[in-house]
């Protein structure tokens, strides 16, 4: 199945299904002598684990990382890194009742149309379980970026219609939704609990900021930095929109409002989100992603089975109420992977 690899010089290939033996990633092109150990990867994976908020599933996923190759005495060797995470808390039995019907909002109907066969256990390859592998690769990318003092941080700015009104970055690690507004985080908790009782689910918006990115990353014309960021982020399940800088709001502004004036000290505003003509301009890179509500809901909905017969389905079980906040670290990982790739590509330009 092609389409499982991403990146040009820092290239990742993820593998595995939700209820298979394990999931993992092969990273090819990571330069040698990058300090990396299992605990750095584990720390990032722990941020994706369920259990931190009422919006998350009750599944227990220990997600113990195993680095199988490419690291020697805590340093990358320049050879392919292979990282594996075993699947532990998979309850395939509970998926049997959905084996011959299509759950609305899921990839069941499209995988069936494409392959004529699908691993219905936990969503198979379409499952968010695959994102474990991206987060592991993101930890390696972050270590690479860390050498250049580039940082990437994702936080929740909207959940179930509750918006963060302030950006207090010290607050992000102080609440279960990774929200930069403590008051909004409290309202989010109430909203999640109310919706959970009704058997429904919620969507929201995650913002990602990359700081310290030098000017010059990004390639004309199809591999623009914003194009690759959008592709990387849109490849995460449940992400339905990506905007950079002013994004959709730019469509309502005048040119005189949207342009970022340039002074000897730098840009006066950052409507560009740190990218001009597909190339980083040295300012912070600011991206927002729209996350749809979790499709698995207990509320009964119309569907059809594999023979086309009309049925109804209510998806009960251990599901997230919202992909937020577990998706935040996945977004952070994908942005880090894209930046690491473009950093290596800019080195190849040799300027
Ligand atoms: C971190 C994360 C957790 C998710 N958790 C669930 C879940 O528990 N149940 C579910 O049905 N979908 C979950 N999803 C969403 C589905 O994977 C996704 O909506 C589905 O594969 C269909 O793909 P699409 O939304 O991109 O069209 C999650 C997604 C992410 C990124």
Tab-separated table of C-alpha atoms and ligand atoms in Angstrom:
chain	number	residue	atom	x	y	z
A	1	UNK	CA	0.000	0.000	0.000
A	2	UNK	CA	1.787	3.197	-1.054
A	3	UNK	CA	1.218	6.511	0.719
A	4	UNK	CA	2.784	5.394	3.994
A	5	UNK	CA	5.933	7.498	3.658
A	6	UNK	CA	6.400	11.249	4.121
A	7	UNK	CA	9.317	13.686	3.731
A	8	UNK	CA	12.257	13.984	1.339
A	9	UNK	CA	15.559	13.993	3.278
A	10	UNK	CA	14.098	13.286	6.735
A	11	UNK	CA	11.800	10.532	5.527
A	12	UNK	CA	9.396	8.577	7.708
A	13	UNK	CA	7.471	5.405	6.907
A	14	UNK	CA	4.829	4.316	9.434
A	15	UNK	CA	3.423	0.787	9.639
A	16	UNK	CA	0.919	-1.244	11.639
A	17	UNK	CA	-2.773	-1.481	12.472
A	18	UNK	CA	-4.773	-0.665	15.578
A	19	UNK	CA	-5.214	-4.260	16.748
A	20	UNK	CA	-2.178	-5.858	15.134
A	21	UNK	CA	0.958	-6.864	17.044
A	22	UNK	CA	2.528	-3.420	17.030
A	23	UNK	CA	2.814	-0.073	15.268
A	24	UNK	CA	6.049	1.605	14.317
A	25	UNK	CA	8.089	3.939	12.164
A	26	UNK	CA	11.250	3.762	10.107
A	27	UNK	CA	13.088	7.092	9.873
A	28	UNK	CA	15.564	7.323	7.038
A	29	UNK	CA	17.904	10.283	6.563
A	30	UNK	CA	18.361	11.367	10.166
A	31	UNK	CA	21.915	12.741	10.454
A	32	UNK	CA	24.403	11.062	12.843
A	33	UNK	CA	25.333	12.212	16.365
A	34	UNK	CA	21.876	13.529	17.353
A	35	UNK	CA	21.457	12.706	21.056
A	36	UNK	CA	18.383	10.518	21.410
A	37	UNK	CA	17.302	7.969	23.959
A	38	UNK	CA	14.157	6.028	24.679
A	39	UNK	CA	13.119	8.366	27.495
A	40	UNK	CA	12.957	11.391	25.125
A	41	UNK	CA	10.688	9.456	22.752
A	42	UNK	CA	8.727	8.028	25.685
A	43	UNK	CA	8.081	11.525	27.116
A	44	UNK	CA	6.440	12.573	23.863
A	45	UNK	CA	4.406	9.369	23.587
A	46	UNK	CA	3.165	9.825	27.149
A	47	UNK	CA	1.583	13.130	26.099
A	48	UNK	CA	-0.546	11.247	23.545
A	49	UNK	CA	-1.670	8.552	25.971
A	50	UNK	CA	-5.323	8.440	27.079
A	51	UNK	CA	-6.271	9.174	30.665
A	52	UNK	CA	-5.248	12.816	31.060
A	53	UNK	CA	-8.652	14.378	30.490
A	54	UNK	CA	-12.383	13.516	30.523
A	55	UNK	CA	-12.301	13.954	26.716
A	56	UNK	CA	-10.111	10.857	26.368
A	57	UNK	CA	-10.926	7.152	26.132
A	58	UNK	CA	-10.579	4.873	29.149
A	59	UNK	CA	-8.321	2.550	27.108
A	60	UNK	CA	-5.003	1.809	28.803
A	61	UNK	CA	-2.188	2.121	26.289
A	62	UNK	CA	1.206	1.753	28.000
A	63	UNK	CA	2.917	2.677	24.693
A	64	UNK	CA	6.348	1.476	25.753
A	65	UNK	CA	8.820	2.580	23.113
A	66	UNK	CA	11.424	0.182	21.682
A	67	UNK	CA	14.220	1.671	19.553
A	68	UNK	CA	15.280	-1.248	17.359
A	69	UNK	CA	17.999	0.313	15.233
A	70	UNK	CA	19.893	3.476	14.306
A	71	UNK	CA	20.943	4.551	17.828
A	72	UNK	CA	24.228	3.629	19.545
A	73	UNK	CA	25.248	4.869	23.003
A	74	UNK	CA	22.465	7.490	23.006
A	75	UNK	CA	23.392	8.955	19.596
A	76	UNK	CA	21.887	8.467	16.147
A	77	UNK	CA	24.313	6.661	13.822
A	78	UNK	CA	23.031	7.986	10.485
A	79	UNK	CA	21.528	4.581	9.627
A	80	UNK	CA	17.732	4.015	9.543
A	81	UNK	CA	16.057	4.350	12.922
A	82	UNK	CA	13.335	1.817	13.542
A	83	UNK	CA	10.991	2.418	16.465
A	84	UNK	CA	8.286	-0.006	17.563
A	85	UNK	CA	5.424	0.256	20.063
A	86	UNK	CA	3.452	-2.892	20.913
A	87	UNK	CA	-0.369	-2.817	20.963
A	88	UNK	CA	-1.504	-3.965	24.394
A	89	UNK	CA	-5.089	-3.018	25.299
A	90	UNK	CA	-6.837	-4.012	22.068
A	91	UNK	CA	-10.374	-5.393	22.520
A	92	UNK	CA	-11.099	-6.768	19.038
A	93	UNK	CA	-14.218	-8.691	20.228
A	94	UNK	CA	-16.101	-5.431	20.787
A	95	UNK	CA	-15.621	-4.522	17.109
A	96	UNK	CA	-17.203	-7.755	15.761
A	97	UNK	CA	-20.661	-6.172	15.694
A	98	UNK	CA	-19.384	-3.519	13.250
A	99	UNK	CA	-17.576	-5.999	10.976
A	100	UNK	CA	-20.213	-5.886	8.224
A	101	UNK	CA	-21.589	-2.365	8.675
A	102	UNK	CA	-20.144	1.044	7.974
A	103	UNK	CA	-19.828	3.351	10.983
A	104	UNK	CA	-20.764	6.934	9.896
A	105	UNK	CA	-17.834	9.379	9.855
A	106	UNK	CA	-15.243	6.552	9.748
A	107	UNK	CA	-13.108	5.147	6.933
A	108	UNK	CA	-15.081	1.842	6.933
A	109	UNK	CA	-17.059	2.691	3.779
A	110	UNK	CA	-14.094	4.169	1.874
A	111	UNK	CA	-11.617	1.368	2.767
A	112	UNK	CA	-14.281	-1.130	1.632
A	113	UNK	CA	-14.745	0.783	-1.655
A	114	UNK	CA	-10.978	0.936	-2.221
A	115	UNK	CA	-9.747	-2.540	-1.195
A	116	UNK	CA	-12.835	-4.746	-0.895
A	117	UNK	CA	-11.371	-6.068	2.369
A	118	UNK	CA	-10.678	-4.261	5.632
A	119	UNK	CA	-9.299	-4.939	9.069
A	120	UNK	CA	-12.388	-3.881	11.070
A	121	UNK	CA	-10.640	-4.410	14.423
A	122	UNK	CA	-10.370	-0.918	15.954
A	123	UNK	CA	-10.381	0.828	12.577
A	124	UNK	CA	-7.279	-0.989	11.288
A	125	UNK	CA	-4.841	1.263	9.477
A	126	UNK	CA	-7.290	4.230	9.565
A	127	UNK	CA	-7.177	4.193	13.363
A	128	UNK	CA	-5.595	7.030	15.329
A	129	UNK	CA	-3.353	4.319	16.773
A	130	UNK	CA	-1.127	4.969	13.727
A	131	UNK	CA	-0.340	8.424	15.121
A	132	UNK	CA	1.774	6.798	17.862
A	133	UNK	CA	4.379	6.144	15.158
A	134	UNK	CA	4.334	9.774	13.994
A	135	UNK	CA	4.798	11.010	17.549
A	136	UNK	CA	7.861	8.751	17.935
A	137	UNK	CA	9.298	10.193	14.699
A	138	UNK	CA	8.387	13.676	15.915
A	139	UNK	CA	10.524	13.157	19.026
A	140	UNK	CA	13.544	12.440	16.810
A	141	UNK	CA	12.745	15.471	14.608
A	142	UNK	CA	12.476	17.624	17.745
A	143	UNK	CA	15.923	16.492	18.881
A	144	UNK	CA	17.286	17.542	15.481
A	145	UNK	CA	15.526	20.921	15.665
A	146	UNK	CA	16.650	21.375	19.286
A	147	UNK	CA	20.273	21.620	18.110
A	148	UNK	CA	19.257	24.704	16.099
A	149	UNK	CA	17.217	26.115	19.025
A	150	UNK	CA	13.941	25.642	17.116
A	151	UNK	CA	10.956	24.847	19.350
A	152	UNK	CA	7.468	23.657	18.370
A	153	UNK	CA	4.476	23.868	20.703
A	154	UNK	CA	0.805	22.895	20.171
A	155	UNK	CA	-2.064	24.081	22.371
A	156	UNK	CA	-5.862	24.076	22.328
A	157	UNK	CA	-7.520	27.368	21.405
A	158	UNK	CA	-11.082	26.062	21.008
A	159	UNK	CA	-12.991	22.995	22.175
A	160	UNK	CA	-16.713	22.427	21.683
A	161	UNK	CA	-17.186	26.108	20.801
A	162	UNK	CA	-15.394	27.386	23.951
A	163	UNK	CA	-12.603	29.716	22.850
A	164	UNK	CA	-9.349	30.604	24.605
A	165	UNK	CA	-9.504	34.378	25.076
A	166	UNK	CA	-5.872	34.760	26.177
A	167	UNK	CA	-2.566	33.149	25.191
A	168	UNK	CA	-0.839	32.516	28.524
A	169	UNK	CA	1.723	29.938	27.483
A	170	UNK	CA	2.626	29.146	31.092
A	171	UNK	CA	-0.964	27.906	31.518
A	172	UNK	CA	-0.688	25.264	28.763
A	173	UNK	CA	0.904	22.567	30.918
A	174	UNK	CA	-1.276	23.556	33.890
A	175	UNK	CA	-4.584	22.155	32.625
A	176	UNK	CA	-5.768	18.890	31.105
A	177	UNK	CA	-6.697	20.401	27.713
A	178	UNK	CA	-3.322	22.124	27.128
A	179	UNK	CA	-5.219	25.404	26.807
A	180	UNK	CA	-3.412	28.769	27.212
A	181	UNK	CA	-6.478	30.164	29.045
A	182	UNK	CA	-7.184	28.578	32.454
A	183	UNK	CA	-10.725	30.007	32.658
A	184	UNK	CA	-11.593	28.614	29.222
A	185	UNK	CA	-10.101	25.220	30.238
A	186	UNK	CA	-12.582	25.011	33.136
A	187	UNK	CA	-15.480	25.749	30.770
A	188	UNK	CA	-14.130	23.128	28.340
A	189	UNK	CA	-14.181	20.503	31.093
A	190	UNK	CA	-17.850	21.230	31.812
A	191	UNK	CA	-18.728	21.165	28.098
A	192	UNK	CA	-16.962	17.802	27.638
A	193	UNK	CA	-18.745	16.258	30.629
A	194	UNK	CA	-22.164	17.503	29.436
A	195	UNK	CA	-21.672	16.145	25.910
A	196	UNK	CA	-20.258	12.855	27.240
A	197	UNK	CA	-23.496	12.253	29.194
A	198	UNK	CA	-25.479	12.675	25.957
A	199	UNK	CA	-23.332	10.087	24.131
A	200	UNK	CA	-22.112	12.719	21.664
A	201	UNK	CA	-18.664	14.097	20.772
A	202	UNK	CA	-16.856	17.412	20.168
A	203	UNK	CA	-14.399	19.104	17.822
A	204	UNK	CA	-12.141	22.102	18.220
A	205	UNK	CA	-9.077	24.029	17.066
A	206	UNK	CA	-5.395	23.421	17.864
A	207	UNK	CA	-2.789	26.138	17.271
A	208	UNK	CA	0.854	25.248	16.687
A	209	UNK	CA	3.703	27.772	16.994
A	210	UNK	CA	7.272	27.129	15.858
A	211	UNK	CA	9.847	29.575	17.230
A	212	UNK	CA	13.453	30.106	16.154
A	213	UNK	CA	12.901	28.905	12.573
A	214	UNK	CA	15.528	30.608	10.368
A	215	UNK	CA	14.546	32.420	7.169
A	216	UNK	CA	14.963	30.320	4.023
A	217	UNK	CA	13.213	26.983	4.737
A	218	UNK	CA	10.838	25.793	1.987
A	219	UNK	CA	11.196	24.961	-1.691
A	220	UNK	CA	9.558	26.494	-4.743
A	221	UNK	CA	7.009	25.593	-5.975
A	222	UNK	CA	5.211	22.349	-5.066
A	223	UNK	CA	7.205	21.784	-1.857
A	224	UNK	CA	6.492	25.163	-0.326
A	225	UNK	CA	6.860	25.093	3.452
A	226	UNK	CA	3.180	25.934	3.965
A	227	UNK	CA	2.124	23.301	1.405
A	228	UNK	CA	4.143	20.594	3.177
A	229	UNK	CA	2.874	21.679	6.609
A	230	UNK	CA	-0.702	21.539	5.331
A	231	UNK	CA	-0.157	18.070	3.838
A	232	UNK	CA	1.503	16.745	7.000
A	233	UNK	CA	-1.260	18.085	9.244
A	234	UNK	CA	-4.149	17.127	6.945
A	235	UNK	CA	-2.818	13.557	6.938
A	236	UNK	CA	-3.782	13.247	10.627
A	237	UNK	CA	-7.212	11.634	11.100
A	238	UNK	CA	-9.964	14.084	12.153
A	239	UNK	CA	-8.085	17.172	10.862
A	240	UNK	CA	-10.417	18.963	8.449
A	241	UNK	CA	-8.739	22.332	7.909
A	242	UNK	CA	-5.336	23.994	8.149
A	243	UNK	CA	-4.662	27.733	8.150
A	244	UNK	CA	-1.370	29.607	8.300
A	245	UNK	CA	-1.093	33.038	9.947
A	246	UNK	CA	-4.231	35.122	9.326
A	247	UNK	CA	-5.545	32.173	7.272
A	248	UNK	CA	-9.202	32.447	6.252
A	249	UNK	CA	-9.447	35.852	7.939
A	250	UNK	CA	-6.977	37.221	5.340
A	251	UNK	CA	-9.779	36.927	2.789
A	252	UNK	CA	-11.663	39.681	4.627
A	253	UNK	CA	-8.731	42.093	5.084
A	254	UNK	CA	-7.458	44.929	2.885
A	255	UNK	CA	-3.944	44.567	1.490
A	256	UNK	CA	-2.846	47.428	3.737
A	257	UNK	CA	-4.136	45.494	6.757
A	258	UNK	CA	-2.843	42.078	5.757
A	259	UNK	CA	0.717	42.970	4.673
A	260	UNK	CA	3.290	42.729	7.463
A	261	UNK	CA	5.337	45.980	7.308
A	262	UNK	CA	9.111	45.395	7.381
A	263	UNK	CA	11.472	47.474	9.537
A	264	UNK	CA	15.157	47.248	10.405
A	265	UNK	CA	14.112	45.250	13.496
A	266	UNK	CA	11.908	42.816	11.585
A	267	UNK	CA	8.216	42.440	10.721
A	268	UNK	CA	5.729	44.667	12.579
A	269	UNK	CA	2.918	42.087	12.399
A	270	UNK	CA	2.715	38.392	11.556
A	271	UNK	CA	-0.308	37.850	9.320
A	272	UNK	CA	1.888	35.717	7.059
A	273	UNK	CA	2.339	33.171	9.874
A	274	UNK	CA	6.108	33.284	9.256
A	275	UNK	CA	5.972	32.099	5.625
A	276	UNK	CA	6.132	34.174	2.420
A	277	UNK	CA	6.092	32.605	-1.065
A	278	UNK	CA	6.408	29.208	0.602
A	279	UNK	CA	9.673	30.123	2.362
A	280	UNK	CA	10.107	30.873	6.077
A	281	UNK	CA	10.788	34.561	6.802
A	282	UNK	CA	12.363	34.156	10.259
A	283	UNK	CA	9.217	35.125	12.170
A	284	UNK	CA	7.260	32.632	14.324
A	285	UNK	CA	5.404	30.047	12.247
A	286	UNK	CA	1.766	30.013	13.358
A	287	UNK	CA	-0.662	27.343	12.174
A	288	UNK	CA	-4.184	26.363	13.213
A	289	UNK	CA	-5.937	23.070	12.530
A	290	UNK	CA	-9.678	22.383	12.667
A	291	UNK	CA	-10.434	19.035	14.330
A	292	UNK	CA	-13.793	17.366	13.653
A	293	UNK	CA	-15.860	15.697	16.414
A	294	UNK	CA	-15.037	12.017	17.074
A	295	UNK	CA	-17.226	9.942	14.713
A	296	UNK	CA	-17.826	7.056	17.178
A	297	UNK	CA	-20.895	8.207	19.107
A	298	UNK	CA	-23.449	6.317	21.188
A	299	UNK	CA	-26.335	8.231	19.567
A	300	UNK	CA	-28.053	5.996	17.028
A	301	UNK	CA	-27.458	6.913	13.377
A	302	UNK	CA	-28.503	5.610	9.977
A	303	UNK	CA	-26.069	3.549	7.954
A	304	UNK	CA	-25.872	0.602	5.530
A	305	UNK	CA	-24.174	-2.793	5.694
A	306	UNK	CA	-21.732	-4.275	3.150
A	307	UNK	CA	-24.667	-5.596	1.080
A	308	UNK	CA	-26.222	-2.111	0.888
A	309	UNK	CA	-29.067	-2.922	3.328
A	310	UNK	CA	-30.176	-0.003	5.506
A	311	UNK	CA	-29.303	-0.416	9.202
A	312	UNK	CA	-28.834	1.754	12.298
A	313	UNK	CA	-25.747	1.873	14.468
A	314	UNK	CA	-24.820	3.232	17.876
A	315	UNK	CA	-21.087	3.054	18.579
A	316	UNK	CA	-20.563	2.354	22.247
A	317	UNK	CA	-17.250	1.524	23.844
A	318	UNK	CA	-13.958	3.077	24.774
A	319	UNK	CA	-13.740	6.131	22.512
A	320	UNK	CA	-12.436	9.645	22.919
A	321	UNK	CA	-15.115	12.374	23.224
A	322	UNK	CA	-12.733	14.643	21.349
A	323	UNK	CA	-9.396	14.026	19.604
A	324	UNK	CA	-8.294	17.136	21.517
A	325	UNK	CA	-6.120	17.119	23.613
A	326	UNK	CA	-4.502	13.831	22.477
A	327	UNK	CA	-4.102	15.158	18.934
A	328	UNK	CA	-2.029	18.175	20.081
A	329	UNK	CA	1.252	16.273	20.374
A	330	UNK	CA	0.538	14.581	17.028
A	331	UNK	CA	0.280	18.038	15.390
A	332	UNK	CA	3.489	19.085	17.144
A	333	UNK	CA	5.193	15.954	15.797
A	334	UNK	CA	4.074	16.511	12.188
A	335	UNK	CA	5.195	20.167	12.212
A	336	UNK	CA	8.571	19.097	13.680
A	337	UNK	CA	8.980	16.408	10.974
A	338	UNK	CA	8.278	18.940	8.185
A	339	UNK	CA	10.680	21.506	9.661
A	340	UNK	CA	13.434	18.898	10.167
A	341	UNK	CA	13.027	17.784	6.551
A	342	UNK	CA	13.207	21.354	5.212
A	343	UNK	CA	16.167	22.187	7.440
A	344	UNK	CA	18.120	19.313	5.871
A	345	UNK	CA	16.946	20.367	2.400
A	346	UNK	CA	18.157	23.944	3.011
A	347	UNK	CA	21.560	22.559	4.069
A	348	UNK	CA	21.683	20.757	0.731
A	349	UNK	CA	21.199	24.118	-1.014
A	350	UNK	CA	24.616	24.866	0.505
A	351	UNK	CA	24.214	28.624	0.869
B	1	LIG	C1	-5.460	11.440	18.621
B	1	LIG	C2	-6.714	10.963	17.943
B	1	LIG	C3	-7.634	10.202	18.650
B	1	LIG	C4	-8.794	9.727	18.039
B	1	LIG	N1	-9.653	8.944	18.774
B	1	LIG	C5	-10.734	8.406	18.168
B	1	LIG	C6	-11.610	7.530	18.888
B	1	LIG	O1	-11.400	7.218	20.071
B	1	LIG	N2	-12.697	7.038	18.230
B	1	LIG	C7	-12.960	7.352	16.916
B	1	LIG	O2	-13.942	6.887	16.375
B	1	LIG	N3	-12.166	8.197	16.227
B	1	LIG	C8	-11.055	8.716	16.797
B	1	LIG	N4	-10.238	9.561	16.087
B	1	LIG	C9	-10.654	10.036	14.758
B	1	LIG	C10	-10.597	9.002	13.666
B	1	LIG	O3	-9.324	8.385	13.622
B	1	LIG	C11	-10.909	9.635	12.310
B	1	LIG	O4	-11.955	10.553	12.411
B	1	LIG	C12	-11.302	8.556	11.303
B	1	LIG	O5	-10.186	7.721	11.027
B	1	LIG	C13	-11.827	9.117	9.977
B	1	LIG	O6	-10.860	9.933	9.343
B	1	LIG	P1	-11.192	11.466	8.984
B	1	LIG	O7	-11.791	12.060	10.209
B	1	LIG	O8	-9.843	12.075	8.663
B	1	LIG	O9	-12.137	11.481	7.829
B	1	LIG	C14	-9.056	10.056	16.677
B	1	LIG	C15	-8.129	10.817	15.965
B	1	LIG	C16	-6.965	11.261	16.571
B	1	LIG	C17	-5.965	12.037	15.771
